[in-house]
Short mmCIF file of C-alpha atoms in Angstrom, two decimals:
data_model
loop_
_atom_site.label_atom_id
_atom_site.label_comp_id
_atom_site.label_asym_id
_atom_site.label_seq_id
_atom_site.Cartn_x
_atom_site.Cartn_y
_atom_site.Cartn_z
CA UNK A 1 -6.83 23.45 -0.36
CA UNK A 2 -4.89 19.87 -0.62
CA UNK A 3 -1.18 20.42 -0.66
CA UNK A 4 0.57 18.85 -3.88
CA UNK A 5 3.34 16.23 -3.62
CA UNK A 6 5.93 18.77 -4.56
CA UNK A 7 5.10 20.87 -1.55
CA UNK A 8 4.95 18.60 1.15
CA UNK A 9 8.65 17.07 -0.35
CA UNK A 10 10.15 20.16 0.05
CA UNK A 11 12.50 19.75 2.89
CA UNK A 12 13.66 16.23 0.89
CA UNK A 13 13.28 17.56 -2.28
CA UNK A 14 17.10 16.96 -2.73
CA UNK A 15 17.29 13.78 -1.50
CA UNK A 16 14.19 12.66 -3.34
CA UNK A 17 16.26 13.60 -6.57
CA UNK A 18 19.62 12.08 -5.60
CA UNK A 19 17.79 8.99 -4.63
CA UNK A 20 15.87 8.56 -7.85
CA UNK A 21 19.54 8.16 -9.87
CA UNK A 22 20.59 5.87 -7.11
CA UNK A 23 17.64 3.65 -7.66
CA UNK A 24 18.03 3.40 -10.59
CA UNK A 25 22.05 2.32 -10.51
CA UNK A 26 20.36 -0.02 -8.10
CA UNK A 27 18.62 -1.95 -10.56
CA UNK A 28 21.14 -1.92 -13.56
CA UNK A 29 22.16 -5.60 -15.10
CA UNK A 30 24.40 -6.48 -17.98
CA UNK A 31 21.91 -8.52 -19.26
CA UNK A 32 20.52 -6.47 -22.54
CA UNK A 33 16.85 -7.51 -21.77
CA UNK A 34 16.94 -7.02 -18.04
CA UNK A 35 18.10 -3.83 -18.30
CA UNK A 36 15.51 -2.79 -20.90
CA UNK A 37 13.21 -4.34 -18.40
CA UNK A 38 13.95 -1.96 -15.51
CA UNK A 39 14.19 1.21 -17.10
CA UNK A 40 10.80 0.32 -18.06
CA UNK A 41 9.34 -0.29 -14.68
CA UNK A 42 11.67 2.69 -13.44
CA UNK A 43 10.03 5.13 -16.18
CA UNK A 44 6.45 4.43 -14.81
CA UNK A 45 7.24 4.80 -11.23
CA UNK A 46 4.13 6.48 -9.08
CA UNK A 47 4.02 9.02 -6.72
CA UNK A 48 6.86 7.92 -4.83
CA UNK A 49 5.01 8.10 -1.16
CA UNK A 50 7.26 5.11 0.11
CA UNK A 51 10.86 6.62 -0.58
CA UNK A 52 9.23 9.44 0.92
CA UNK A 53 7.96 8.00 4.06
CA UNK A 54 11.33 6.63 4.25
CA UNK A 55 13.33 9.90 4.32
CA UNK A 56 10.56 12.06 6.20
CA UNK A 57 10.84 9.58 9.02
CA UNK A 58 14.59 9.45 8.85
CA UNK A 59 14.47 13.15 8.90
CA UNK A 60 12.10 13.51 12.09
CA UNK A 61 14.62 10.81 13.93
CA UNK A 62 17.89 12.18 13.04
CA UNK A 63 20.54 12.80 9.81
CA UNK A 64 19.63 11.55 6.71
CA UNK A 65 22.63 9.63 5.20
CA UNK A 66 23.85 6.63 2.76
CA UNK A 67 21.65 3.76 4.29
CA UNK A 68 18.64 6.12 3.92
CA UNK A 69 18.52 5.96 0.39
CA UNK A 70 19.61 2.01 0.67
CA UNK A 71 17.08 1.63 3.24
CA UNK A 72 14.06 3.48 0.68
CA UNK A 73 15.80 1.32 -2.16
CA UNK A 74 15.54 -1.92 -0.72
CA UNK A 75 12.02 -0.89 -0.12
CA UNK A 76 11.12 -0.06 -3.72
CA UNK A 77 13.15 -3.02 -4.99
CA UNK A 78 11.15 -5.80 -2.51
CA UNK A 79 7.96 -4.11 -2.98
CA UNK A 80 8.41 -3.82 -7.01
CA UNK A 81 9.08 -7.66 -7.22
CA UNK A 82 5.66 -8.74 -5.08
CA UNK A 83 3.90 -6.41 -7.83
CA UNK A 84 5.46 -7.74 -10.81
CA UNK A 85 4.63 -10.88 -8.88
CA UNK A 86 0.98 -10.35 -8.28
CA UNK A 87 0.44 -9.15 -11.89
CA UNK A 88 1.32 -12.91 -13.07
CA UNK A 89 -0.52 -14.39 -10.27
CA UNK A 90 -4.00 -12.07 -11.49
CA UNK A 91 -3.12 -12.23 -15.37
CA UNK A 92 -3.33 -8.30 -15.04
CA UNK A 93 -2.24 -6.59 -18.04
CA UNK A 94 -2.23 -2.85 -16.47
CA UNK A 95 -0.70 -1.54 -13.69
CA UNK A 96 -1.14 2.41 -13.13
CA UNK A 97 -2.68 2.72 -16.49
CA UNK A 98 0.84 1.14 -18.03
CA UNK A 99 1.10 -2.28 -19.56
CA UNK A 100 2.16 -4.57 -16.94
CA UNK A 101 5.69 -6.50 -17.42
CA UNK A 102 3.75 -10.07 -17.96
CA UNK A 103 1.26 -8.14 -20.38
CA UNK A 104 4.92 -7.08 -22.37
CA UNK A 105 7.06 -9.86 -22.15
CA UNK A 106 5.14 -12.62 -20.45
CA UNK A 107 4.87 -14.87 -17.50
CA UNK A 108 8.05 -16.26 -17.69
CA UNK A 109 10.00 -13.60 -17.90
CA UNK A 110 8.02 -11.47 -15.15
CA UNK A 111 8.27 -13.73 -12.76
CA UNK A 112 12.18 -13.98 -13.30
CA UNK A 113 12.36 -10.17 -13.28
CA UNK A 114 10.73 -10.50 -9.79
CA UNK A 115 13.32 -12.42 -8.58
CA UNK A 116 15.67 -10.73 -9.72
CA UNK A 117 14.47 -7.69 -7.80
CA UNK A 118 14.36 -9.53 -4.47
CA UNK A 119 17.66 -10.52 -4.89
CA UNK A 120 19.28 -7.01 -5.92
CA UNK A 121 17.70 -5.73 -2.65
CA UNK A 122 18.94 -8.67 -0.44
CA UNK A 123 22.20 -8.13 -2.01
CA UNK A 124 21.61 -4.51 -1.30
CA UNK A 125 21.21 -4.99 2.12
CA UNK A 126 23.63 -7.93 2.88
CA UNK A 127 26.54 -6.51 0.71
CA UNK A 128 26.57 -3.24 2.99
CA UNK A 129 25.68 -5.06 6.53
CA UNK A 130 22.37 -3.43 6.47
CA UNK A 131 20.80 -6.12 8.38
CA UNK A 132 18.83 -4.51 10.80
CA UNK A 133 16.71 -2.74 7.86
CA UNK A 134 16.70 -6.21 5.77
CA UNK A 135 14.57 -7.52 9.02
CA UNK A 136 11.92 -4.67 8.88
CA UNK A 137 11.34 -5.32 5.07
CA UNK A 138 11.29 -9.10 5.01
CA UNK A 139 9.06 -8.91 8.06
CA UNK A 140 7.02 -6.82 6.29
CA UNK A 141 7.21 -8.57 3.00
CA UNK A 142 6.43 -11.95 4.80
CA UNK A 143 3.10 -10.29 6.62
CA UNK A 144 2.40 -8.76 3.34
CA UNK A 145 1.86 -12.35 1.87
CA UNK A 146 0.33 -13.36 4.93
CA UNK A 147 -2.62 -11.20 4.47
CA UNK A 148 -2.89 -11.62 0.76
CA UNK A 149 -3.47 -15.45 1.47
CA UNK A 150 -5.68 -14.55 4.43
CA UNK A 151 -7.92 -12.49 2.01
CA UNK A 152 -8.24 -15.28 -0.44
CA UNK A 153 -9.04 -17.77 2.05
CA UNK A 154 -12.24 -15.25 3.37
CA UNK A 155 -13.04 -14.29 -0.07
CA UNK A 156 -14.16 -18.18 -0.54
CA UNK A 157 -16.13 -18.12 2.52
CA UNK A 158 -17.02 -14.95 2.55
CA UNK A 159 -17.17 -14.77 6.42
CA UNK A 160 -14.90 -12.16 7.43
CA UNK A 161 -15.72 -9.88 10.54
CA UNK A 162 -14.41 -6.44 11.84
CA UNK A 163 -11.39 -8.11 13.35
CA UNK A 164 -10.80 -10.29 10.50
CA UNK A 165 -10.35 -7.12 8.67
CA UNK A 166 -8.50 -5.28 10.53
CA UNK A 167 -6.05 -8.33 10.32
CA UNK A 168 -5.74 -8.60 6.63
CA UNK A 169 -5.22 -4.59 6.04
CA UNK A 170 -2.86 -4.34 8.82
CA UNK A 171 -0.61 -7.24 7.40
CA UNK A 172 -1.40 -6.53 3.63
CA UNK A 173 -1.18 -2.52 3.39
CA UNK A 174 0.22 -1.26 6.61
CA UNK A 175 2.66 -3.10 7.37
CA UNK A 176 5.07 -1.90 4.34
CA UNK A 177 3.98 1.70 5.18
CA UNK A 178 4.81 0.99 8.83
CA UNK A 179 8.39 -0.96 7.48
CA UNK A 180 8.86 2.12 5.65
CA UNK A 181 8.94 4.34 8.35
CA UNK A 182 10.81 2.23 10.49
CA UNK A 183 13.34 2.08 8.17
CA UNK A 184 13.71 5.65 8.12
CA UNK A 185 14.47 6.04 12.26
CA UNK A 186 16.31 2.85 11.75
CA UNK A 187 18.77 3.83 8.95
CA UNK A 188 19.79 7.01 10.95
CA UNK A 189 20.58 4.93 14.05
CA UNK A 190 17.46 5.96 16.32
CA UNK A 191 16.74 4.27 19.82
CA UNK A 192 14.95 1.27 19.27
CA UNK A 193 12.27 3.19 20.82
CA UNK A 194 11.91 5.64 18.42
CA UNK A 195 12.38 3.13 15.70
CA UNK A 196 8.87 0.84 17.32
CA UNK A 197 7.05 4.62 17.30
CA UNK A 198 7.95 5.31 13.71
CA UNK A 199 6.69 1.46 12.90
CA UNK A 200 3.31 2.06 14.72
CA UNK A 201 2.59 5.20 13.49
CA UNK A 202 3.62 3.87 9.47
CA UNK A 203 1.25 1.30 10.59
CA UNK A 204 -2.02 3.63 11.59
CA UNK A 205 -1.39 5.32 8.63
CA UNK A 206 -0.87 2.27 6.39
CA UNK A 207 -4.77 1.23 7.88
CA UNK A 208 -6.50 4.52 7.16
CA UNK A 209 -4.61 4.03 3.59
CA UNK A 210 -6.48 0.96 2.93
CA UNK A 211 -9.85 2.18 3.99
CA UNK A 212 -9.39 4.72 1.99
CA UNK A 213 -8.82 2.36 -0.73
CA UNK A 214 -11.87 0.65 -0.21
CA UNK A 215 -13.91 3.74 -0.34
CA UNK A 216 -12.66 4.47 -3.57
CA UNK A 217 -15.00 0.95 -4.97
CA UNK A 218 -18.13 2.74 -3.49
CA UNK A 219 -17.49 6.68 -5.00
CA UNK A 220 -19.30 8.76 -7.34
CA UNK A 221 -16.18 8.37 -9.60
CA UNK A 222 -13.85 6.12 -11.48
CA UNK A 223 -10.71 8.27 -10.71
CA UNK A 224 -9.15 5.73 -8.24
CA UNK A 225 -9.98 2.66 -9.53
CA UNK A 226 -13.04 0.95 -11.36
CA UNK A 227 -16.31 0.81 -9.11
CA UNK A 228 -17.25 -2.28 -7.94
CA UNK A 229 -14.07 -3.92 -8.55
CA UNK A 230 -13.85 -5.32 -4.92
CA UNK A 231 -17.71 -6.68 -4.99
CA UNK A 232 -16.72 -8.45 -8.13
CA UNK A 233 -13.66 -9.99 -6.64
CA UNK A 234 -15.51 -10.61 -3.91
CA UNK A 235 -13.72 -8.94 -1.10
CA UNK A 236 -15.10 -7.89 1.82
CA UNK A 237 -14.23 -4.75 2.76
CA UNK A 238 -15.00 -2.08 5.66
CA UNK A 239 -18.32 -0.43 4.59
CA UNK A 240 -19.74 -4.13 3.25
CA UNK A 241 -18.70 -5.81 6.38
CA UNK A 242 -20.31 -3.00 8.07
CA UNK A 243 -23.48 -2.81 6.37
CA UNK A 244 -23.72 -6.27 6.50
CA UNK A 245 -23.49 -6.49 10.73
CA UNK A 246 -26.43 -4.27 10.67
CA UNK A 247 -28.85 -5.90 8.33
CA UNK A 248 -31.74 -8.28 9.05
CA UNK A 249 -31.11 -12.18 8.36
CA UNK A 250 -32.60 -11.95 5.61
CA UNK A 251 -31.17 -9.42 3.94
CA UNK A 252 -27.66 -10.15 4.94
CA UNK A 253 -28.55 -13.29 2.99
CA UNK A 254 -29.77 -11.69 -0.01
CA UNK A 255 -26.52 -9.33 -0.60
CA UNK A 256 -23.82 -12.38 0.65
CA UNK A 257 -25.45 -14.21 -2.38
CA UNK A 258 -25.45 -11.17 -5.35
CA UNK A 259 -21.87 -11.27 -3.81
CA UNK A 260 -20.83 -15.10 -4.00
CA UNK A 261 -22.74 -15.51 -7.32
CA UNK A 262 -23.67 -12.68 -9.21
CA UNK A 263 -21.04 -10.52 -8.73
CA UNK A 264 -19.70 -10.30 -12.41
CA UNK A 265 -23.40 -8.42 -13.10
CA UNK A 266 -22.88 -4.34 -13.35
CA UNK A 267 -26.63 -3.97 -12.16
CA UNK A 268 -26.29 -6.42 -9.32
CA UNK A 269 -23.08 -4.22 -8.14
CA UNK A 270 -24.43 -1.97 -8.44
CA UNK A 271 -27.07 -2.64 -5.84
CA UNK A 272 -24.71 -3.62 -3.57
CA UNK A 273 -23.40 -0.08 -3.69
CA UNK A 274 -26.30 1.11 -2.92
CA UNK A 275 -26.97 -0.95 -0.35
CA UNK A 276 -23.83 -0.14 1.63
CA UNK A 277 -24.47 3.05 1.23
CA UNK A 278 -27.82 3.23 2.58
CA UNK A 279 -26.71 1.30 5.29
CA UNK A 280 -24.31 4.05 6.87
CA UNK A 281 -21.32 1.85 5.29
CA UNK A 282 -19.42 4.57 3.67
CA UNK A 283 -19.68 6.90 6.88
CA UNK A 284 -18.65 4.13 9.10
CA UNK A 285 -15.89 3.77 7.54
CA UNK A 286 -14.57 7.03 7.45
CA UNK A 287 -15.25 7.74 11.01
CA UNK A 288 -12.71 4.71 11.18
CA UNK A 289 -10.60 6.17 9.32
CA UNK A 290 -9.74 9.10 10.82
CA UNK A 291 -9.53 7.65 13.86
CA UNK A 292 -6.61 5.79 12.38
CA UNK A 293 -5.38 9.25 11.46
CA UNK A 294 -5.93 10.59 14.61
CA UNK A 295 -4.24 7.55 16.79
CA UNK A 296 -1.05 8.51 13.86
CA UNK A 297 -0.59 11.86 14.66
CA UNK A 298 -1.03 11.79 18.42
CA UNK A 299 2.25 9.26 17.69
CA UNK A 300 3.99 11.93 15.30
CA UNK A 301 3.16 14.75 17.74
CA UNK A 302 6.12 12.86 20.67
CA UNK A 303 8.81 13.69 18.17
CA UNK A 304 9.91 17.07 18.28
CA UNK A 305 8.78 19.83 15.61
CA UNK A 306 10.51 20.12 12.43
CA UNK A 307 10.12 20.92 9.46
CA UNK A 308 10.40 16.72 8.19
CA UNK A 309 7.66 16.35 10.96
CA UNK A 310 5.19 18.72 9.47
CA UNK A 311 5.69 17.64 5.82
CA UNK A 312 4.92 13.85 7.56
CA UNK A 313 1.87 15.44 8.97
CA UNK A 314 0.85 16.80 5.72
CA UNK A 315 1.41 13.58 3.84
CA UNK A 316 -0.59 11.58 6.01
CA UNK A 317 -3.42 14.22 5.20
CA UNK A 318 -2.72 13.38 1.56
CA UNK A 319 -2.96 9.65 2.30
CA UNK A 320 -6.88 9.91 3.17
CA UNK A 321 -7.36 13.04 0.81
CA UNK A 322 -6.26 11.83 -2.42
CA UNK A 323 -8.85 11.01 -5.37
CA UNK A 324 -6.74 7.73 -6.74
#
């Protein structure tokens, strides 16, 4: 049986709690509306998995302390503002089955509230000489945009390859789960080593993540996310890409075009589904996967036991197990 959340956070359980009224003294403003603003977006926070890659990591590499919970804040604050961010840029009006800030109080405003979160956590960082942990995130914030504009630029063409792929997950998804972790060794002064373990294992997790992401647009379900949605934005994803490599010309030819111009037809998406999964698509992928899980662990396993370790263990298995 899957562990919950609340089990595998019990040896941070504590710190999970302290840092969620830190956070939020974190984003406080005297400005009426900005406040109202960011209780809002604190109120419909997720699961919390980054703050908690953050201190599991710091955990396995040493004492968790003050620029922890900086270090998962600056995180949360950077990561908040490229969402608020990419709500405007997709006129999206949810986000995690809440009204979206643009949907509330429009573009304008969003987009300011975005900046105003990147600069409470480079103020964060810069007022307290956290410097070292402000490179990890804006490296990973700047690869994060990287492969966001890398995906858009395929999604026109619609020629993107296994490598291709593997490119625009690693820079889009993984690398904030891999900054994450690094930020945890980092913020509890770990060897530099350590710290470059902790980023590439984030980083296998982050890609097994994101293909389990894209798995979700294929399933028998609507839990994670509508079905389809990444045929009808046209993104090529691990099981298409895959199905697609191992199709005849013609048939390659036939889906590409359902894709690049009927795409915004249920029945045509439907097709494509089935397609990929005919194909071997969805089992490709998986196999991927958990080799991705696999390649993370045998990383984990050079730190020593502890309890932090294990819980880091069981939270990548939640990663690839979860239903949304």
């Amino acid at each position: 049986m899957a562990l919950s959340i609340k089990e595998i956070q019990i040896p941070i359980a504590d710190e999970m709690k302290a840092f969620e009224h830190k956070f939020r003294q974190f984003m406080k403003s005297d400005v009426m509306l900005l406040d109202q603003i960011m209780n809002y977006i604190v109120r419909r926070k997720g699961k919390q998995l980054r703050p908690m890659f953050v201190f599991l990591s710091a955990g396995v590499c040493g004492q968790i302390q003050e620029s922890t919970y900086r270090g998962g804040a600056l995180i949360e604050l950077l990561h908040t503002a490229t969402l608020v961010h990419d709500d405007v840029v997709d006129d999206s009006n949810y986000r995690r089955g809440f009204f979206s800030v643009n949907a509330l109080w429009k573009n304008k405003i969003a987009v300011l509230v975005g900046d105003y979160l990147l600069s409470r956590g480079l103020l964060l960082s810069v007022d307290n000489e956290d410097f070292e942990l402000l490179k990890i995130v804006s490296t990973a914030v700047r690869e994060l945009s990287e492969g966001e504009l890398l995906q858009i630029e395929k999604a026109r063409r619609l020629d993107i390859n296994e490598e291709v792929y593997y490119q625009i997950i690693r820079q889009k998804t993984a690398s904030l789960i891999a900054s994450c972790c690094a930020v945890g060794a980092s913020s509890v002064k770990a060897s530099t080593d350590d710290v470059k373990r902790m980023h590439a294992f984030g980083e296998k997790v982050g890609m097994a993540f994101q293909i389990k992401d894209d798995l979700f647009d294929y399933g028998e379900d609507e839990i994670g996310k509508p079905l389809g949605i990444d045929i009808k934005e046209k993104k090529m994803t691990l099981p298409l890409i895959y199905a697609l490599n191992h199709s005849a010309w013609l048939e390659k030819r036939r889906i590409i075009n359902i894709i690049r111009n009927e795409s915004h037809k249920p029945k045509k998406v439907n097709e494509v589904i089935a397609y990929v999964k005919e194909s071997g698509g969805l089992r490709y992928a998986q196999e991927v996967m958990q080799r991705y899980v696999e390649e993370a662990r045998t990383i984990l396993y050079e730190f020593a036991d502890s309890p932090y370790r294990q819980s880091l263990e069981q939270l990548v298995q939640y990663t690839i197990e979860r239903s949304k």
